[in-house]
CSV table of C-alpha atoms (C1' of nucleotides) in Angstrom, one decimal:
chain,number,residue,atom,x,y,z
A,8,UNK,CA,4.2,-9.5,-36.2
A,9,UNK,CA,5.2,-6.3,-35.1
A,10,UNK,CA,6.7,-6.1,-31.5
A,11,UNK,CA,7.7,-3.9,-28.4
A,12,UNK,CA,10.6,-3.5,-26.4
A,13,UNK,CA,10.2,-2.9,-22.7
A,14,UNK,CA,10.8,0.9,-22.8
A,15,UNK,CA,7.8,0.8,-25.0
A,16,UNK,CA,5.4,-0.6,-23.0
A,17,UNK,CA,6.8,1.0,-20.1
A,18,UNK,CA,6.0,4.4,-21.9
A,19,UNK,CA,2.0,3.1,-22.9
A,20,UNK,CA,1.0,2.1,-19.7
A,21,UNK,CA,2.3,4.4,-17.9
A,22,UNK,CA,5.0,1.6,-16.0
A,23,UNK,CA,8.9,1.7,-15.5
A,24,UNK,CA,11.3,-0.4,-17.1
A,25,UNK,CA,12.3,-1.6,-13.6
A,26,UNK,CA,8.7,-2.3,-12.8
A,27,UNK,CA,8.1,-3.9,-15.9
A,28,UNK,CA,11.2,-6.4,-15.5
A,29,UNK,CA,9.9,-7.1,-11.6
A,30,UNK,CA,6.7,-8.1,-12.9
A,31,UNK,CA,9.0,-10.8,-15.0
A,32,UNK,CA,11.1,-11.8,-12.4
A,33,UNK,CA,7.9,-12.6,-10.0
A,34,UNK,CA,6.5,-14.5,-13.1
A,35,UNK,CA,3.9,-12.3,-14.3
A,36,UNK,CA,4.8,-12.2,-17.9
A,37,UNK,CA,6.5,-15.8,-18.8
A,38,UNK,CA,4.8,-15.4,-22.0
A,39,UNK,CA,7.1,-12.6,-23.5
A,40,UNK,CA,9.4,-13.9,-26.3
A,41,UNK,CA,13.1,-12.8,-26.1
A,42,UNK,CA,15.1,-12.0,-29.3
A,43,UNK,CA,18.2,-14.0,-29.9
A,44,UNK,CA,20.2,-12.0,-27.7
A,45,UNK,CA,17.8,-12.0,-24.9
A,46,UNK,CA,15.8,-8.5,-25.4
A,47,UNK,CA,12.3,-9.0,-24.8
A,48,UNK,CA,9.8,-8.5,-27.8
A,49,UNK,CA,6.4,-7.4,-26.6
A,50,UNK,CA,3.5,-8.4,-28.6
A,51,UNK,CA,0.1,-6.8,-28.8
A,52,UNK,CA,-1.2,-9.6,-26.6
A,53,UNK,CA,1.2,-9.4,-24.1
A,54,UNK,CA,0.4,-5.5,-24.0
A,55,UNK,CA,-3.3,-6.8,-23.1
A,56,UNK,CA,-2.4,-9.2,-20.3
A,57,UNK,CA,-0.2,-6.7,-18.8
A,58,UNK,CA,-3.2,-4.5,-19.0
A,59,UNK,CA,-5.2,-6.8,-16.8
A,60,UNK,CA,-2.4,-7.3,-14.6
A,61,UNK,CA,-2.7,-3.7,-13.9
A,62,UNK,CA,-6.4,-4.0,-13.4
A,63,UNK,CA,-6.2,-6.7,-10.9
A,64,UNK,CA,-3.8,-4.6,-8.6
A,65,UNK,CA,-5.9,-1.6,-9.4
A,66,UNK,CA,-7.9,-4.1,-7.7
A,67,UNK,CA,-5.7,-4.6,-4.5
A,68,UNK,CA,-4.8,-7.7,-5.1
A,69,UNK,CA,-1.2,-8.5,-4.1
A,70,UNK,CA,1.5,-9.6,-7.1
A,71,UNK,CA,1.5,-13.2,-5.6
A,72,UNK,CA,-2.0,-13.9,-6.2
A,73,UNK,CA,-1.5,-12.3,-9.4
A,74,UNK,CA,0.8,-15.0,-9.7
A,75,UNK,CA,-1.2,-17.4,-9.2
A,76,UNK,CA,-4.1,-16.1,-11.7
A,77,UNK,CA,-0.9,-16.9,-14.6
A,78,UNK,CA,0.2,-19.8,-13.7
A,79,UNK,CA,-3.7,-21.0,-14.0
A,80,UNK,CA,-3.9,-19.3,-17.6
A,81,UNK,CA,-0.7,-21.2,-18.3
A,82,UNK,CA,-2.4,-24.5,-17.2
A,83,UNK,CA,-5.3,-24.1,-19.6
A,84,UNK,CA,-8.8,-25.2,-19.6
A,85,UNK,CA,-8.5,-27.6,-16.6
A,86,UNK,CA,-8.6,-24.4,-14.6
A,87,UNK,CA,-12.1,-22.3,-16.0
A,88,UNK,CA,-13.5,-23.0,-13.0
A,89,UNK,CA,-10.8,-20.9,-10.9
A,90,UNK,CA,-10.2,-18.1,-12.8
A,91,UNK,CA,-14.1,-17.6,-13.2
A,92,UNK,CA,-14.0,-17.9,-9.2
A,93,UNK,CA,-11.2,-15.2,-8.7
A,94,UNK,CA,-13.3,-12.8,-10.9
A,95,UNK,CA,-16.1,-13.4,-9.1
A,96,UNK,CA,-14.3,-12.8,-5.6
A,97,UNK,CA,-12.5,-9.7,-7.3
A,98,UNK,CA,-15.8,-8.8,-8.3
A,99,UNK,CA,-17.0,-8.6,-4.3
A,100,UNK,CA,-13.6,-7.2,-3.1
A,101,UNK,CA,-14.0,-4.0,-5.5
A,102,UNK,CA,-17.8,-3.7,-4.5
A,103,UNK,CA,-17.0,-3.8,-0.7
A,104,UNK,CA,-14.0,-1.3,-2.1
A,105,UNK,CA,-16.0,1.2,-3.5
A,106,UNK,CA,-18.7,1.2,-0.5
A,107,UNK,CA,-15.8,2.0,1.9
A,108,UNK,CA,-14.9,4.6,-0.4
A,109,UNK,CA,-18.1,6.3,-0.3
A,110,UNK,CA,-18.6,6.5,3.3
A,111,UNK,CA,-14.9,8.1,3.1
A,112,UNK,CA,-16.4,10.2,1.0
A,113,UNK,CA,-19.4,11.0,2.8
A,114,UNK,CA,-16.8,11.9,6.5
A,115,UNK,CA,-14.9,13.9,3.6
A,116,UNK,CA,-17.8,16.1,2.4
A,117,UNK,CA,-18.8,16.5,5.9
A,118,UNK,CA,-15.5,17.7,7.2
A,119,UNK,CA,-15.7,20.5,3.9
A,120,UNK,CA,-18.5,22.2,5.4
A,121,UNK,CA,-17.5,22.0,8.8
A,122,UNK,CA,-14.3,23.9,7.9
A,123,UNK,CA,-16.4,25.8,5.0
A,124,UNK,CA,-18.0,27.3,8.2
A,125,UNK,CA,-15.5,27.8,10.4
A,126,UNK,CA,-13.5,29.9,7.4
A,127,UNK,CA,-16.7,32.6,6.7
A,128,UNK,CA,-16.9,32.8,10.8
A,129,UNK,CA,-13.2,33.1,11.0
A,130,UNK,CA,-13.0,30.5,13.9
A,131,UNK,CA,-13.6,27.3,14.8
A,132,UNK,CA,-15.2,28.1,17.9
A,133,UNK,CA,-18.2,28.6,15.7
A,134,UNK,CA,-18.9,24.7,16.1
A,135,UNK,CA,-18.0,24.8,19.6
A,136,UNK,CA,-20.8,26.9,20.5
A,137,UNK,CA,-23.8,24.9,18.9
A,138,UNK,CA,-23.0,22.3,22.3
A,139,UNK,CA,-22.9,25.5,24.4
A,140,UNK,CA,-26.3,27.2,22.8
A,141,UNK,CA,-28.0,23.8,22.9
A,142,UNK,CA,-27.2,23.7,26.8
A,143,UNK,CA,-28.7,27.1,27.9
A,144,UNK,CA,-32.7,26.2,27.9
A,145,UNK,CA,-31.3,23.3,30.7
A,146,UNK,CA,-29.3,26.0,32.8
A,147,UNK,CA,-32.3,28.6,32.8
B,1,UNK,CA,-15.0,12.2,32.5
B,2,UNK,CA,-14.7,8.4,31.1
B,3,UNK,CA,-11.6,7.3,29.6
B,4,UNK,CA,-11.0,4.3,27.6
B,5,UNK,CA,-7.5,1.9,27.5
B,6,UNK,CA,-5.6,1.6,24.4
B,7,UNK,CA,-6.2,-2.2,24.2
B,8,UNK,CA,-10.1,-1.0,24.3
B,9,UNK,CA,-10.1,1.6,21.6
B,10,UNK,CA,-8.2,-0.9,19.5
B,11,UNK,CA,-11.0,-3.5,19.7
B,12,UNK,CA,-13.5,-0.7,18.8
B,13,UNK,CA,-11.9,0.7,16.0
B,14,UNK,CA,-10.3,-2.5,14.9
B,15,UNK,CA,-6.5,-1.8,15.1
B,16,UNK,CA,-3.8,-3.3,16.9
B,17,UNK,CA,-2.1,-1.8,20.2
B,18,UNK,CA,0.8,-1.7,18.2
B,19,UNK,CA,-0.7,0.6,15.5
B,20,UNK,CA,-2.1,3.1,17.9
B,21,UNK,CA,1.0,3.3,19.7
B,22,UNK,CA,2.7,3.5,16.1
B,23,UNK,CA,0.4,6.5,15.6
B,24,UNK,CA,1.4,7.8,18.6
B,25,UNK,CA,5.1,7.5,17.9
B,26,UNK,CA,4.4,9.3,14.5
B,27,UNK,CA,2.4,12.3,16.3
B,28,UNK,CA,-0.7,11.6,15.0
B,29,UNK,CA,-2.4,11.7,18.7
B,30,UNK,CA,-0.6,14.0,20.7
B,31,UNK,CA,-3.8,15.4,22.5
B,32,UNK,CA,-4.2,12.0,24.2
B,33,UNK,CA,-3.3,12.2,27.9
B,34,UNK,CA,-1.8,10.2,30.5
B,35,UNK,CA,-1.9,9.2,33.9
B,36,UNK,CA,1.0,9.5,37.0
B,37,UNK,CA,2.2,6.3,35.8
B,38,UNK,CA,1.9,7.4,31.9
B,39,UNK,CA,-0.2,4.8,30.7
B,40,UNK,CA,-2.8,6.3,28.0
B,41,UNK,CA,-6.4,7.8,28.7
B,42,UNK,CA,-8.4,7.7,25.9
B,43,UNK,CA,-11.4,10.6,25.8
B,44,UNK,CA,-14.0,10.4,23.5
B,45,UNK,CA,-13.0,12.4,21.5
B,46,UNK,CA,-9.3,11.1,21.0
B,47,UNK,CA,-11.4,8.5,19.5
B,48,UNK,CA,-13.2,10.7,17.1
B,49,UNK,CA,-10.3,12.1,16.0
B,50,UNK,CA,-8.7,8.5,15.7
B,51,UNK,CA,-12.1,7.8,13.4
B,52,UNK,CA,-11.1,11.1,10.8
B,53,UNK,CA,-7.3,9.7,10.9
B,54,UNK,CA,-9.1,6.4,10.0
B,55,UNK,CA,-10.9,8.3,7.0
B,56,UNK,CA,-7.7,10.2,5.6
B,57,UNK,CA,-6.2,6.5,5.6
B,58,UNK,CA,-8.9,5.5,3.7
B,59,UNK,CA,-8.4,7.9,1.5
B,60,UNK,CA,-5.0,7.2,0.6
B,61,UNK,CA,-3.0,9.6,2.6
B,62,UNK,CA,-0.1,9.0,4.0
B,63,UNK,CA,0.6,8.9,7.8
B,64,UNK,CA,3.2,11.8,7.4
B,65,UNK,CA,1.0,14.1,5.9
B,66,UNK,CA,-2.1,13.0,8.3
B,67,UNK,CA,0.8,14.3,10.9
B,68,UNK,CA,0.9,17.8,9.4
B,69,UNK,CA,-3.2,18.2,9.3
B,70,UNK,CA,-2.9,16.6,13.3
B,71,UNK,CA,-0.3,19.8,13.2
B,72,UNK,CA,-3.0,22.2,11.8
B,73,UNK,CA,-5.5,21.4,13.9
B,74,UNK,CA,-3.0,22.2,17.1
B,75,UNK,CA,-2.1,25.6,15.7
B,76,UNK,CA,-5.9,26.8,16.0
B,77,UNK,CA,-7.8,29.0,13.9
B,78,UNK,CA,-4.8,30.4,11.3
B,79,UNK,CA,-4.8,26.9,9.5
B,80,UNK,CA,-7.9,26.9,9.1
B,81,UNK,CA,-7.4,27.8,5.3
B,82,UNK,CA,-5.0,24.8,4.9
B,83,UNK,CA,-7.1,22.4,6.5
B,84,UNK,CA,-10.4,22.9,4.7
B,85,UNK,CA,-8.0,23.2,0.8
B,86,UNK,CA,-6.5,19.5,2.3
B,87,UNK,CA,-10.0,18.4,3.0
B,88,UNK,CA,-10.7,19.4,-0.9
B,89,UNK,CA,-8.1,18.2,-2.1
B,90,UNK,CA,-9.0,15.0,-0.6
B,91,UNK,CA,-12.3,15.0,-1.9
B,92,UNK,CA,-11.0,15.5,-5.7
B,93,UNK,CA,-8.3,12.4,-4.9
B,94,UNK,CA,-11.1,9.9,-3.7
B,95,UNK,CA,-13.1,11.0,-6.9
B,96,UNK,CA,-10.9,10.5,-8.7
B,97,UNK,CA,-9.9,6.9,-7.0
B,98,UNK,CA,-14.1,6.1,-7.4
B,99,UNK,CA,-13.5,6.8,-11.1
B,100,UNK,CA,-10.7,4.5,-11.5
B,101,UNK,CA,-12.4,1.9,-9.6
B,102,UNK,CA,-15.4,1.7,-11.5
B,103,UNK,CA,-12.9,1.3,-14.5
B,104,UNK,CA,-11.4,-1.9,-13.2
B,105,UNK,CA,-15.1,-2.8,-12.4
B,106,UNK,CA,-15.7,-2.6,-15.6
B,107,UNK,CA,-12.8,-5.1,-16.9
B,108,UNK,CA,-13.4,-7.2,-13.9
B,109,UNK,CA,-17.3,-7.8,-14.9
B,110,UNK,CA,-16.2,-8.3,-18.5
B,111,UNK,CA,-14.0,-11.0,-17.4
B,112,UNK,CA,-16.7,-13.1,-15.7
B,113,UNK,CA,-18.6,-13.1,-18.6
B,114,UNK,CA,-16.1,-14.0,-20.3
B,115,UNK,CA,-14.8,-17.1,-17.9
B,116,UNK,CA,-18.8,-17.9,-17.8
B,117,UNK,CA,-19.1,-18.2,-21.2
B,118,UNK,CA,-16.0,-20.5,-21.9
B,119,UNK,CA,-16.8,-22.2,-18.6
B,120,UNK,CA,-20.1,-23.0,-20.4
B,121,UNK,CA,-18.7,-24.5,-23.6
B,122,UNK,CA,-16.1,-26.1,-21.2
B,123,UNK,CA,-13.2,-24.5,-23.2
B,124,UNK,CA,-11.9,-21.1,-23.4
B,125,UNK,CA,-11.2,-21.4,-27.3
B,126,UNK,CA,-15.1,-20.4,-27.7
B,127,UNK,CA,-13.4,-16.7,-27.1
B,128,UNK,CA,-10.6,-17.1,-30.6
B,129,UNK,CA,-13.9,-19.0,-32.8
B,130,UNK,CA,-15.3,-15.7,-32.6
B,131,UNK,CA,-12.7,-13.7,-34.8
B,132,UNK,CA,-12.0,-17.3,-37.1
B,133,UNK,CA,-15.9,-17.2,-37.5
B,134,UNK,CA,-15.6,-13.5,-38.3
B,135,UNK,CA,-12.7,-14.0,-41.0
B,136,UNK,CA,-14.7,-16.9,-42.5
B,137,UNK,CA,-17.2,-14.6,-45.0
B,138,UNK,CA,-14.2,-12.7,-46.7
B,139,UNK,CA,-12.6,-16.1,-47.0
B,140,UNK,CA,-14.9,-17.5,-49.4
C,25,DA,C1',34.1,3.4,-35.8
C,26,DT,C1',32.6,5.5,-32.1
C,27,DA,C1',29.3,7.7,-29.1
C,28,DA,C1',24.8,7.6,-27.4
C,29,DT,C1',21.1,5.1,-26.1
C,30,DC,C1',19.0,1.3,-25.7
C,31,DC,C1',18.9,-3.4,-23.7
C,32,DT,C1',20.5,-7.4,-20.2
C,33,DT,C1',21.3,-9.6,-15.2
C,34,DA,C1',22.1,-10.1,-10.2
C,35,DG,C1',21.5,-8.2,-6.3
C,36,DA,C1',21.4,-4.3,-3.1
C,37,DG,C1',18.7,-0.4,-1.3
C,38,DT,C1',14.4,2.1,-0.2
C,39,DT,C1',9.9,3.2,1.7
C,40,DA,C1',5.7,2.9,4.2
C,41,DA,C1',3.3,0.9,7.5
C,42,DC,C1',3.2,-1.8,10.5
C,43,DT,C1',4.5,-5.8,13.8
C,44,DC,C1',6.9,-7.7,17.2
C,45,DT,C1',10.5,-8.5,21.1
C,46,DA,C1',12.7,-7.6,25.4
C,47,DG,C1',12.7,-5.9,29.6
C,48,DG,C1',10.2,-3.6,32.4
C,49,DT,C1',5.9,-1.3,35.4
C,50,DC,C1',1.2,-1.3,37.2
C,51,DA,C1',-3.6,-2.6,38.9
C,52,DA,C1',-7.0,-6.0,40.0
C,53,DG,C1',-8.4,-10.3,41.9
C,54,DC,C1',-7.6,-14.3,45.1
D,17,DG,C1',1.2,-10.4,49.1
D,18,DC,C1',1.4,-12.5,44.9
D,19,DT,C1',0.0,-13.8,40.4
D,20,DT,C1',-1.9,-12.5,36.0
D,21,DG,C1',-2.7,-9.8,32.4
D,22,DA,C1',-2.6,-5.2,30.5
D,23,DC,C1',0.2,-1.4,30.1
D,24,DC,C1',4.9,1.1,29.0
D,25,DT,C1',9.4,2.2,25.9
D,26,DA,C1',13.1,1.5,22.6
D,27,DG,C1',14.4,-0.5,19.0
D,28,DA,C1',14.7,-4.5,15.8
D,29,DG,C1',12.3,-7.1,12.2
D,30,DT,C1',8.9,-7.8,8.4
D,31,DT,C1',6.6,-7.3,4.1
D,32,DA,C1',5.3,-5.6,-0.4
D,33,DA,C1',6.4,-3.3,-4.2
D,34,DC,C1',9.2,-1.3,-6.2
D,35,DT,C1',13.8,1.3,-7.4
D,36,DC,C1',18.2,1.6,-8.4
D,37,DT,C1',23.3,0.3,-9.3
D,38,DA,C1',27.0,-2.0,-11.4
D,39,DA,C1',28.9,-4.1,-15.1
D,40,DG,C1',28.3,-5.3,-19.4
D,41,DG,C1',26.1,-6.4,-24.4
D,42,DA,C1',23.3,-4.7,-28.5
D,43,DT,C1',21.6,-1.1,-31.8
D,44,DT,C1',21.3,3.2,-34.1
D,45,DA,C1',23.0,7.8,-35.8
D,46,DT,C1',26.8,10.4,-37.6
DNA sequence: ATAATCCTTAGAGTTAACTCTAGGTCAAGC
DNA sequence: GCTTGACCTAGAGTTAACTCTAAGGATTAT
């Protein structure tokens, strides 16, 4: 079966050796075989759950609770029910993600045309005054 | 004119003291007054602008480069320019983080199919039938 | 065979963004 | 007038996630 050494995969998914070799020593990858003089031979699958490692921080979930997410692979059926649970939550956390994002968005696209504005009248005064205009009727 | 305390802007915008006055020790509020005894008088809008440092946050940007737009806005009208191309260049970054959400979105959803389905069958080896039932036809 | 370029470990250093502590000052209520 | 709780500063401590260094071993290219 053909293999991988670290600078490798480091290369592929776009990781550092030193990142890659963290991941190890916080026991993210037990599953990677070493050679008989200790160099670690990436397989295909490995490749794959390092892959979904980097989804689940994509995710914002901390290195510890990816952690945790192993150890259960590691444990085997007995623990279906949690991994199908931290999916689901992940699921939630991303949702709730991507709503925050788009109200970012929305205070982003705002500020665009404010300053859009305030470039073709050469001053930001020009927002000021819309206050000032709306308060003459009242000082008639 | 109404002020507000720090400890009641934190509650509002759900910070700590300590983060405000962090801010405030990085520059990001410099416009914020205080009184003889040089404790802090929050206007309204010091707590706008709190809200937009809020949203480049959000957005990913780093507290030191918030500082430099906090810089901008000081200088008046000839950053103008820089402040609407930073406000662009935001919206392409949170696209572009939308984008790669909806990515991990994607593995995330697969993945609760896929701990649904081997919850179902009560063993997560339904998943490796499928390419032993798929070699079986070539293997006759 | 020797240089270059991988790989290894242990452990120190870095960075961002807080978060807290110590030692004070200040303002409001009893 | 005194206590209580919120405010102040300077600076130390924390945490996560790298990032790198030192010292050495393995592999490949000429």
């Amino acid at each position: 079966m053909k293999t991988y050494s670290i600078g490798e995969v480091a290369k592929e998914l776009n990781l550092t050796v030193y990142t890659i070799r963290y991941y190890d020593k916080e026991g993210l990858i037990p599953f990677v075989e070493r050679s008989e003089s200790g160099i670690r031979l990436f397989k295909e699958s490995d490749i794959a759950a390092l892959n979904v490692i980097e989804c689940l921080k994509a995710s914002g979930m901390p290195i510890k609770e990816i952690k945790n997410f192993i150890d259960w692979c590691s444990e085997g059926d007995a623990t279906l029910q949690q991994r199908y649970d931290m999916f689901m939550e992940r699921k939630a956390t991303v949702e709730a993600q991507m709503a925050e994002l788009r109200k970012t968005m929305e205070v982003i696209e705002h500020k665009c045309m404010y300053y859009q504005t305030a470039l073709e009248a050469g001053t930001e005064d020009i927002h000021k005054q819309k206050n000032i205009a709306a308060s003459i009727p009242a000082s008639r």
